[in-house]
Amino acid sequence: MAEEEVIVPAPPTTYSINPISHKNLPEIVRLNLRCFRNGENYSKHTFNYLMNEPQSLSYRVVTAEGLTAGFVFVVVNPNGAAHITTLCVAPEHRRRGVAVMLLEHLHAMLIEKGITTVVLEVRVSNFSAQSLYKNAGYSVLQRVLKYYNNGEDGYLMLRSLG
């Protein structure tokens, strides 16, 4: 079993949002492993696939010091809906509005592209993420039994971008 990471809050900083490029991949993979220690980790190959997929959008929140504080990947489906595949915020940058900033930016980019609906899955045990998404206008559509590799159920959530 992996040792628990000791989280020390990051010093106060400012944030900006940029598209993810291939040079960011090592940092994205490391942060993903920190965010999803006991969950569904994407491999470097999965991130590479998402970054090369023409229907994929990806953004990272960058600190004033140039470090990645969070990221989001979304795949736009031909039917006009988007699917958030992963969203992650570094533990030392949580509770600062980073995830809200990412979602607001993502929603604005999707609206520009004419996307009307966004869906995502979240663990039934991940109450903080559920709260984030509900506050951002998402609703639970259904419970998906044994969605995750460890057998945990997930919620399918949806938001209309109208």
C-alpha atoms as one frame of an Amber mdcrd trajectory, in Angstrom:
protein
   0.000   0.000   0.000   1.300   3.460  -0.920   2.296   5.869   1.801  -0.057
   8.747   2.431   1.183  12.014   0.968   1.587  14.874   3.431  -0.163  17.879
   1.906   1.242  21.319   2.606  -0.912  24.110   1.161   0.818  26.009  -1.634
   1.733  29.633  -0.999  -0.806  32.172  -2.244  -0.553  32.652  -6.002  -2.502
  33.714  -9.055  -3.772  31.304 -11.678  -4.254  31.313 -15.425  -5.694  28.737
 -17.826  -3.850  27.449 -20.880  -4.382  24.609 -23.344  -2.323  21.505 -22.538
   0.554  20.770 -24.889   2.698  17.669 -25.274   5.506  19.300 -23.285   3.113
  19.361 -20.283   2.524  15.604 -20.460   5.066  14.511 -17.785   3.631  17.025
 -15.297   0.046  15.993 -16.142   0.853  12.293 -15.627   2.520  13.000 -12.246
  -0.382  15.141 -11.050  -2.905  12.540 -12.216  -1.161   9.903 -10.077  -1.349
  12.230  -7.063  -5.034  13.029  -7.578  -6.204   9.489  -8.209  -3.949   7.459
  -5.914  -6.607   4.829  -5.242  -8.634   5.268  -8.359  -8.733   5.271 -12.081
  -5.308   6.493 -13.192  -4.783   7.353 -16.824  -1.546   6.185 -18.369   0.816
   8.373 -20.358  -0.534   6.588 -23.449  -4.140   7.477 -22.578  -3.229  11.144
 -22.135  -1.262  11.030 -25.391  -4.326   9.589 -27.141  -6.588  12.283 -25.680
  -4.177  15.040 -26.695  -4.059  13.738 -30.271  -7.804  13.109 -30.558  -9.233
  15.906 -32.775 -12.483  15.966 -30.758 -10.668  16.412 -27.432 -10.097  19.623
 -25.491  -7.693  19.910 -22.572  -6.786  22.790 -20.294  -4.500  23.256 -17.341
  -4.523  25.792 -14.552  -1.054  27.289 -14.181   0.307  29.097 -11.137   2.186
  32.396 -11.427   5.304  30.255 -10.922   4.477  28.164 -14.014   3.383  24.976
 -12.215   0.301  22.975 -13.135  -2.286  23.251 -10.350  -5.033  21.343 -12.150
  -6.297  20.088 -15.477  -9.360  18.899 -17.346  -9.854  16.713 -20.432 -13.096
  16.544 -22.375 -14.106  14.677 -25.526 -16.709  16.255 -27.786 -19.049  13.671
 -29.277 -20.529  14.005 -32.791 -24.030  14.273 -31.245 -23.281  17.705 -29.766
 -22.541  16.494 -26.240 -19.225  16.628 -24.410 -17.856  14.102 -21.921 -15.476
  15.233 -19.183 -13.103  12.297 -18.925 -10.984  13.613 -16.056 -10.604  16.679
 -13.872  -7.838  16.985 -11.289  -6.623  19.664  -8.873  -3.329  19.329  -7.017
  -4.064  18.692  -3.322  -2.049  21.743  -2.243  -4.213  23.998  -4.476  -7.645
  22.662  -3.457 -10.325  24.845  -1.876  -9.142  27.874  -3.889 -11.650  27.771
  -6.742  -9.279  26.078  -9.203 -11.818  23.416 -10.229 -14.570  26.024 -10.570
 -12.242  28.113 -12.741 -11.532  25.074 -14.937 -15.212  24.203 -15.301 -16.236
  27.786 -16.123 -13.506  28.039 -18.757 -14.419  24.657 -20.207 -18.130  25.512
 -20.345 -17.344  28.797 -22.161 -15.168  26.967 -24.713 -17.865  24.343 -25.287
 -20.573  26.972 -25.745 -18.343  28.688 -28.364 -18.240  25.353 -30.223 -22.034
  24.982 -30.072 -21.997  22.143 -27.546 -25.239  21.965 -25.592 -24.676  19.179
 -23.045 -21.837  17.986 -20.808 -21.720  14.640 -18.992 -19.283  13.096 -16.528
 -18.987  10.243 -14.063 -18.090  10.592 -10.405 -17.616   8.039  -7.635 -20.547
   7.699  -5.240 -18.025   8.108  -2.398 -16.529  11.342  -3.764 -18.779  13.802
  -1.958 -16.561  16.842  -2.533 -16.549  16.304  -6.321 -20.311  15.719  -6.312
 -20.769  19.006  -4.450 -18.496  20.828  -6.918 -20.466  19.515  -9.888 -23.888
  20.164  -8.332 -22.837  23.754  -7.535 -21.709  24.074 -11.183 -25.178  23.099
 -12.415 -24.808  19.343 -12.926 -27.547  16.891 -11.965 -27.343  13.172 -11.307
 -28.944  11.269 -14.183 -28.401   7.764 -12.879 -26.332   5.523 -10.671 -24.031
   3.270 -12.714 -23.455   0.000 -10.888 -19.833  -1.165 -10.521 -18.590   1.565
 -12.867 -15.088   1.726 -11.417 -12.412  -0.974 -11.559 -12.656  -1.633  -7.824
 -16.406  -2.294  -8.145 -17.541   1.063  -6.763 -20.661   2.587  -8.265 -20.570
   5.908 -10.055 -23.056   8.645 -10.773 -23.599   9.811 -14.325 -24.070  13.582
 -14.114 -25.281  16.015 -16.773 -25.370  19.757 -17.323 -27.159  21.607 -20.084
 -25.210  24.547 -21.525 -28.237  26.452 -22.745
